């Protein structure tokens, strides 16, 4: 096993394109610190709808970075770079303030008291300044914690799953909504889900992609989530067929291109 591991590592070291990967990481690390100051970071918002009532329940804020040299950098790559160079807390703090300020405009445009969902990195979650900064951003915008839903992934939650004084529990105690993101992609999902103070569980798009051949898995997950007193949200709903299959399985909270892609604030409008 050890030999195999070593072999694998050696193989990774000589992977073709490795130099390019390294170059790109270096470039990302060089460009990202200047990004917010140069206004290269913006937010897109995507609706999460209730298909039963036809209303928007919340909007998820998604980071977008457009750089002169790199072009459009995906959210995944941006977040990874930010985590690598220790900029994640700074970027997400900026983002939280931005979202809180935007929420008034969002509500006006959608003519509805929607909540805002924000993704928070596991690294930022355990930062001592996270909670005080969050409270301040919310208060300064004249909002309350219940106006926000904090999206956390299983990997962010994993290290603290044993305690009842975890950052997630503290968020919940203050009144913030909590959503478990990308559910089903981690390892010990079922074993620890019931210990989490979550309101929502977002079923990863990998399950939605397979709906046409396997809807029983989603039915099973939805059942489990409901049993725990939480609500399921389907991610990556791209077609009408997927949407109605999900509805049949009682997953009426949905997000995806079928209901609306992530768009800049001005383009977020009430659907006629
Ligand atoms: P996520 O939180 O699971 O967000 C949903 C992702 O699915 C978004 O990708 C969204 O654009 C994409 N999506 C929405 N509808 C559809 C659809 O119908 N089909 C498909 N195939 N995809 C759809 P995006 O914007 O590229 O973000 C990727 C991930 O980056 C997010 O996944 C989230 O984990 C992370 N991310 C984005 N912004 C932030 C942030 O501010 N902080 C942190 N920590 N992570 C962020
Ligand atoms: Mg998310
Ligand atoms: Mg997700
Ligand atoms: Mg996902």
Short mmCIF file of C-alpha atoms and ligand atoms in Angstrom, two decimals:
data_model
loop_
_atom_site.label_atom_id
_atom_site.label_comp_id
_atom_site.label_asym_id
_atom_site.label_seq_id
_atom_site.Cartn_x
_atom_site.Cartn_y
_atom_site.Cartn_z
CA UNK A 1 0.00 0.00 0.00
CA UNK A 2 2.81 2.36 0.92
CA UNK A 3 4.65 1.55 -2.29
CA UNK A 4 1.51 2.15 -4.27
CA UNK A 5 1.01 5.48 -2.55
CA UNK A 6 4.58 6.50 -3.22
CA UNK A 7 4.20 5.48 -6.81
CA UNK A 8 1.09 7.53 -7.10
CA UNK A 9 2.80 10.54 -5.64
CA UNK A 10 5.75 10.18 -7.99
CA UNK A 11 3.32 9.94 -10.88
CA UNK A 12 1.58 13.11 -9.79
CA UNK A 13 4.92 14.91 -9.64
CA UNK A 14 5.57 14.20 -13.32
CA UNK A 15 2.06 14.78 -14.57
CA UNK A 16 2.10 16.58 -17.93
CA UNK A 17 0.78 20.08 -17.55
CA UNK A 18 1.94 20.22 -13.97
CA UNK A 19 4.09 23.28 -14.70
CA UNK A 20 1.05 25.00 -16.17
CA UNK A 21 -0.97 24.20 -13.06
CA UNK A 22 1.78 25.63 -10.92
CA UNK A 23 2.07 28.72 -13.11
CA UNK A 24 -1.65 29.28 -12.95
CA UNK A 25 -1.70 28.96 -9.16
CA UNK A 26 1.12 31.47 -8.90
CA UNK A 27 -0.70 33.87 -11.19
CA UNK A 28 -3.95 33.47 -9.25
CA UNK A 29 -2.09 34.10 -6.00
CA UNK A 30 -0.52 37.20 -7.52
CA UNK A 31 -3.71 38.66 -8.98
CA UNK A 32 -6.28 37.82 -6.29
CA UNK A 33 -5.03 40.19 -3.56
CA UNK A 34 -5.54 43.13 -5.95
CA UNK A 35 -8.91 41.92 -7.16
CA UNK A 36 -11.29 43.44 -4.64
CA UNK A 37 -9.46 46.77 -4.62
CA UNK A 38 -9.70 46.88 -8.40
CA UNK A 39 -13.38 45.95 -8.38
CA UNK A 40 -12.83 42.68 -10.19
CA UNK A 41 -14.99 40.73 -7.75
CA UNK A 42 -18.73 40.83 -8.10
CA UNK A 43 -21.67 38.78 -6.94
CA UNK A 44 -24.27 36.95 -8.92
CA UNK A 45 -27.56 35.94 -7.38
CA UNK A 46 -29.58 32.82 -8.13
CA UNK A 47 -33.17 32.26 -7.01
CA UNK A 48 -34.21 29.28 -4.91
CA UNK A 49 -37.89 28.77 -5.60
CA UNK A 50 -40.81 26.96 -4.05
CA UNK A 51 -42.55 25.16 -6.90
CA UNK A 52 -45.69 24.67 -4.82
CA UNK A 53 -46.33 28.38 -4.33
CA UNK A 54 -44.36 29.68 -7.31
CA UNK A 55 -42.43 32.12 -5.12
CA UNK A 56 -38.74 32.83 -4.58
CA UNK A 57 -37.77 31.69 -1.09
CA UNK A 58 -34.20 32.96 -1.12
CA UNK A 59 -31.38 33.99 -3.40
CA UNK A 60 -27.90 32.47 -3.23
CA UNK A 61 -24.91 34.80 -3.60
CA UNK A 62 -22.19 33.36 -5.84
CA UNK A 63 -18.76 34.91 -6.25
CA UNK A 64 -17.56 35.97 -9.70
CA UNK A 65 -14.05 37.10 -10.54
CA UNK A 66 -13.08 38.66 -13.84
CA UNK A 67 -9.38 39.42 -14.19
CA UNK A 68 -7.57 41.21 -17.00
CA UNK A 69 -4.96 38.47 -17.43
CA UNK A 70 -6.96 35.41 -16.38
CA UNK A 71 -10.38 36.25 -17.79
CA UNK A 72 -13.33 34.75 -15.94
CA UNK A 73 -12.14 32.59 -13.05
CA UNK A 74 -14.60 30.01 -11.71
CA UNK A 75 -15.91 30.39 -8.17
CA UNK A 76 -14.36 27.06 -7.23
CA UNK A 77 -10.90 28.10 -8.39
CA UNK A 78 -11.20 31.56 -6.82
CA UNK A 79 -12.22 30.17 -3.44
CA UNK A 80 -9.44 27.57 -3.50
CA UNK A 81 -6.86 30.26 -4.28
CA UNK A 82 -8.27 32.52 -1.57
CA UNK A 83 -8.01 29.69 0.95
CA UNK A 84 -4.45 28.90 -0.15
CA UNK A 85 -3.14 32.41 0.28
CA UNK A 86 -5.11 33.28 3.42
CA UNK A 87 -7.50 35.73 1.80
CA UNK A 88 -10.73 33.83 2.28
CA UNK A 89 -11.87 35.66 5.44
CA UNK A 90 -11.23 39.03 3.83
CA UNK A 91 -13.09 38.18 0.62
CA UNK A 92 -16.04 36.58 2.36
CA UNK A 93 -16.29 39.50 4.81
CA UNK A 94 -16.49 41.87 1.86
CA UNK A 95 -19.07 39.58 0.31
CA UNK A 96 -21.19 39.44 3.48
CA UNK A 97 -21.32 43.22 3.68
CA UNK A 98 -22.17 43.42 0.00
CA UNK A 99 -24.98 40.86 0.32
CA UNK A 100 -26.49 42.55 3.37
CA UNK A 101 -26.51 45.89 1.56
CA UNK A 102 -27.91 44.28 -1.62
CA UNK A 103 -30.73 42.44 0.16
CA UNK A 104 -32.89 45.56 0.39
CA UNK A 105 -32.59 46.06 -3.38
CA UNK A 106 -33.21 42.36 -4.03
CA UNK A 107 -36.42 42.44 -1.98
CA UNK A 108 -37.60 45.53 -3.76
CA UNK A 109 -36.90 44.03 -7.19
CA UNK A 110 -38.51 40.67 -6.35
CA UNK A 111 -41.30 42.34 -4.38
CA UNK A 112 -40.91 39.67 -1.74
CA UNK A 113 -39.19 39.28 1.66
CA UNK A 114 -36.63 36.73 0.41
CA UNK A 115 -33.63 35.60 2.47
CA UNK A 116 -30.05 35.70 1.20
CA UNK A 117 -27.96 32.53 1.21
CA UNK A 118 -24.17 32.83 1.44
CA UNK A 119 -21.50 30.15 1.18
CA UNK A 120 -18.93 30.23 3.95
CA UNK A 121 -15.61 28.41 3.75
CA UNK A 122 -14.69 26.00 6.54
CA UNK A 123 -11.53 28.02 7.14
CA UNK A 124 -13.48 31.23 7.60
CA UNK A 125 -16.11 29.52 9.76
CA UNK A 126 -13.54 28.79 12.49
CA UNK A 127 -11.96 32.28 12.31
CA UNK A 128 -12.56 34.10 15.61
CA UNK A 129 -13.61 37.28 13.79
CA UNK A 130 -16.20 35.55 11.63
CA UNK A 131 -19.20 35.71 13.94
CA UNK A 132 -18.64 39.27 15.26
CA UNK A 133 -18.06 40.50 11.69
CA UNK A 134 -21.18 38.75 10.49
CA UNK A 135 -23.30 40.20 13.31
CA UNK A 136 -21.93 43.66 12.53
CA UNK A 137 -22.62 43.38 8.78
CA UNK A 138 -26.20 42.30 9.50
CA UNK A 139 -26.83 45.02 12.09
CA UNK A 140 -25.27 47.76 9.97
CA UNK A 141 -27.61 46.90 7.11
CA UNK A 142 -30.60 47.01 9.46
CA UNK A 143 -31.21 43.28 9.08
CA UNK A 144 -31.58 40.43 11.56
CA UNK A 145 -29.79 37.03 11.52
CA UNK A 146 -32.99 35.37 10.27
CA UNK A 147 -32.59 37.30 7.01
CA UNK A 148 -29.52 35.21 6.14
CA UNK A 149 -28.98 31.53 5.44
CA UNK A 150 -25.39 30.36 5.89
CA UNK A 151 -24.44 27.52 3.53
CA UNK A 152 -21.84 25.13 4.91
CA UNK A 153 -20.44 22.05 3.22
CA UNK A 154 -19.97 18.72 4.91
CA UNK A 155 -16.21 19.13 4.79
CA UNK A 156 -16.47 22.46 6.61
CA UNK A 157 -18.57 20.84 9.30
CA UNK A 158 -16.75 17.55 9.64
CA UNK A 159 -13.99 18.60 12.07
CA UNK A 160 -16.48 19.91 14.63
CA UNK A 161 -19.27 17.41 14.29
CA UNK A 162 -18.96 15.98 17.79
CA UNK A 163 -19.64 19.13 19.78
CA UNK A 164 -22.78 21.08 20.50
CA UNK A 165 -20.78 24.26 20.74
CA UNK A 166 -19.60 24.19 17.13
CA UNK A 167 -19.58 27.33 14.96
CA UNK A 168 -22.71 25.99 13.26
CA UNK A 169 -24.51 25.66 16.60
CA UNK A 170 -23.47 29.18 17.54
CA UNK A 171 -24.83 30.50 14.24
CA UNK A 172 -28.10 28.70 14.80
CA UNK A 173 -28.40 29.99 18.37
CA UNK A 174 -28.10 33.54 17.08
CA UNK A 175 -30.95 32.94 14.65
CA UNK A 176 -29.11 32.52 11.35
CA UNK A 177 -30.57 30.00 8.96
CA UNK A 178 -28.27 27.08 8.14
CA UNK A 179 -28.10 25.00 4.99
CA UNK A 180 -25.90 21.98 4.40
CA UNK A 181 -24.52 22.38 0.88
CA UNK A 182 -23.68 19.66 -1.66
CA UNK A 183 -25.27 16.97 0.48
CA UNK A 184 -24.35 13.45 -0.54
CA UNK A 185 -20.87 14.25 -1.83
CA UNK A 186 -19.11 13.80 1.53
CA UNK A 187 -18.44 10.66 3.52
CA UNK A 188 -20.28 10.30 6.79
CA UNK A 189 -23.38 12.19 5.69
CA UNK A 190 -26.04 10.05 7.27
CA UNK A 191 -24.10 9.37 10.43
CA UNK A 192 -23.87 12.96 11.57
CA UNK A 193 -26.61 14.88 9.79
CA UNK A 194 -28.99 14.55 12.74
CA UNK A 195 -26.53 16.34 15.04
CA UNK A 196 -26.42 19.44 12.90
CA UNK A 197 -28.65 22.43 13.61
CA UNK A 198 -29.60 22.76 9.94
CA UNK A 199 -32.82 24.17 8.51
CA UNK A 200 -32.10 23.12 4.94
CA UNK A 201 -30.16 20.37 3.24
CA UNK A 202 -29.19 20.98 -0.38
CA UNK A 203 -29.18 17.76 -2.38
CA UNK A 204 -26.16 17.86 -4.67
CA UNK A 205 -26.74 18.18 -8.40
CA UNK A 206 -25.09 14.80 -9.01
CA UNK A 207 -28.32 13.18 -7.71
CA UNK A 208 -30.50 15.46 -9.82
CA UNK A 209 -28.54 14.53 -12.96
CA UNK A 210 -29.40 10.87 -12.36
CA UNK A 211 -33.08 11.47 -11.58
CA UNK A 212 -34.38 10.04 -14.84
CA UNK A 213 -32.78 6.66 -14.16
CA UNK A 214 -32.92 6.72 -10.37
CA UNK A 215 -35.43 8.77 -8.46
CA UNK A 216 -35.58 6.42 -5.49
CA UNK A 217 -32.28 7.72 -4.11
CA UNK A 218 -33.63 11.26 -4.01
CA UNK A 219 -36.88 9.97 -2.51
CA UNK A 220 -34.82 8.27 0.17
CA UNK A 221 -32.76 11.37 0.92
CA UNK A 222 -35.84 13.60 1.00
CA UNK A 223 -37.44 11.20 3.47
CA UNK A 224 -34.43 11.23 5.74
CA UNK A 225 -34.20 15.03 5.68
CA UNK A 226 -37.91 15.39 6.46
CA UNK A 227 -37.61 12.90 9.31
CA UNK A 228 -34.90 15.08 10.82
CA UNK A 229 -37.25 18.08 10.64
CA UNK A 230 -35.22 19.76 7.92
CA UNK A 231 -36.22 20.86 4.42
CA UNK A 232 -34.59 19.65 1.24
CA UNK A 233 -33.51 21.88 -1.62
CA UNK A 234 -32.58 20.38 -4.99
CA UNK A 235 -29.50 21.87 -6.71
CA UNK A 236 -28.83 21.96 -10.43
CA UNK A 237 -32.41 21.59 -11.68
CA UNK A 238 -32.00 22.11 -15.41
CA UNK A 239 -35.16 20.76 -17.01
CA UNK A 240 -38.91 20.77 -16.54
CA UNK A 241 -38.80 16.97 -16.30
CA UNK A 242 -36.35 17.07 -13.41
CA UNK A 243 -38.45 19.71 -11.72
CA UNK A 244 -41.64 17.65 -11.86
CA UNK A 245 -39.89 14.41 -10.91
CA UNK A 246 -38.58 16.22 -7.84
CA UNK A 247 -42.01 17.59 -7.02
CA UNK A 248 -43.37 14.07 -7.19
CA UNK A 249 -40.77 13.11 -4.58
CA UNK A 250 -41.88 16.10 -2.46
CA UNK A 251 -38.75 18.15 -3.15
CA UNK A 252 -40.53 21.44 -3.84
CA UNK A 253 -37.64 23.78 -3.01
CA UNK A 254 -35.50 23.93 -6.12
CA UNK A 255 -32.56 25.81 -7.61
CA UNK A 256 -31.08 25.59 -11.08
CA UNK A 257 -31.04 26.94 -14.59
CA UNK A 258 -34.61 25.80 -15.17
CA UNK A 259 -35.77 28.27 -12.53
CA UNK A 260 -33.13 30.90 -13.26
CA UNK A 261 -29.35 31.10 -13.68
CA UNK A 262 -27.17 33.20 -11.37
CA UNK A 263 -27.33 36.83 -12.58
CA UNK A 264 -25.94 40.22 -11.52
CA UNK A 265 -28.15 42.19 -9.15
CA UNK A 266 -29.76 44.47 -11.77
CA UNK A 267 -30.91 41.45 -13.78
CA UNK A 268 -32.62 39.79 -10.82
CA UNK A 269 -36.27 40.47 -11.48
CA UNK A 270 -39.64 39.12 -10.46
CA UNK A 271 -40.82 36.47 -12.91
CA UNK A 272 -44.01 37.27 -14.74
P1 LIG B 1 -22.62 25.78 -4.67
O1 LIG B 1 -22.70 26.55 -3.41
O2 LIG B 1 -23.12 24.37 -4.65
O3 LIG B 1 -23.39 26.64 -5.75
C1 LIG B 1 -24.13 26.11 -6.79
C2 LIG B 1 -23.33 26.02 -8.06
O4 LIG B 1 -24.11 25.40 -9.07
C3 LIG B 1 -22.95 27.38 -8.62
O5 LIG B 1 -21.69 27.24 -9.28
C4 LIG B 1 -24.04 27.63 -9.65
O6 LIG B 1 -23.67 28.55 -10.65
C5 LIG B 1 -24.19 26.24 -10.20
N1 LIG B 1 -25.51 26.02 -10.81
C6 LIG B 1 -26.66 26.66 -10.58
N2 LIG B 1 -27.68 26.14 -11.30
C7 LIG B 1 -27.13 25.14 -12.02
C8 LIG B 1 -27.67 24.22 -13.00
O7 LIG B 1 -28.85 24.21 -13.33
N3 LIG B 1 -26.79 23.31 -13.52
C9 LIG B 1 -25.47 23.29 -13.18
N4 LIG B 1 -24.69 22.38 -13.75
N5 LIG B 1 -24.94 24.14 -12.28
C10 LIG B 1 -25.76 25.05 -11.71
P2 LIG B 1 -20.56 28.33 -9.16
O8 LIG B 1 -21.16 29.69 -9.11
O9 LIG B 1 -19.53 28.04 -10.17
O10 LIG B 1 -19.96 28.05 -7.73
C11 LIG B 1 -19.30 26.83 -7.47
C12 LIG B 1 -19.08 26.68 -6.00
O11 LIG B 1 -18.16 27.66 -5.53
C13 LIG B 1 -20.32 26.88 -5.16
O12 LIG B 1 -21.10 25.71 -5.20
C14 LIG B 1 -19.70 27.14 -3.82
O13 LIG B 1 -19.34 25.94 -3.19
C15 LIG B 1 -18.45 27.89 -4.19
N6 LIG B 1 -18.66 29.32 -3.94
C16 LIG B 1 -19.20 30.31 -4.70
N7 LIG B 1 -19.18 31.50 -4.06
C17 LIG B 1 -18.61 31.25 -2.85
C18 LIG B 1 -18.31 32.06 -1.70
O14 LIG B 1 -18.57 33.27 -1.63
N8 LIG B 1 -17.69 31.42 -0.65
C19 LIG B 1 -17.41 30.10 -0.67
N9 LIG B 1 -16.81 29.55 0.41
N10 LIG B 1 -17.71 29.32 -1.69
C20 LIG B 1 -18.30 29.88 -2.77
MG1 LIG B 2 -24.05 26.94 -2.06
MG1 LIG B 3 -24.15 23.20 -3.61
MG1 LIG B 4 -22.81 21.82 -5.73
#
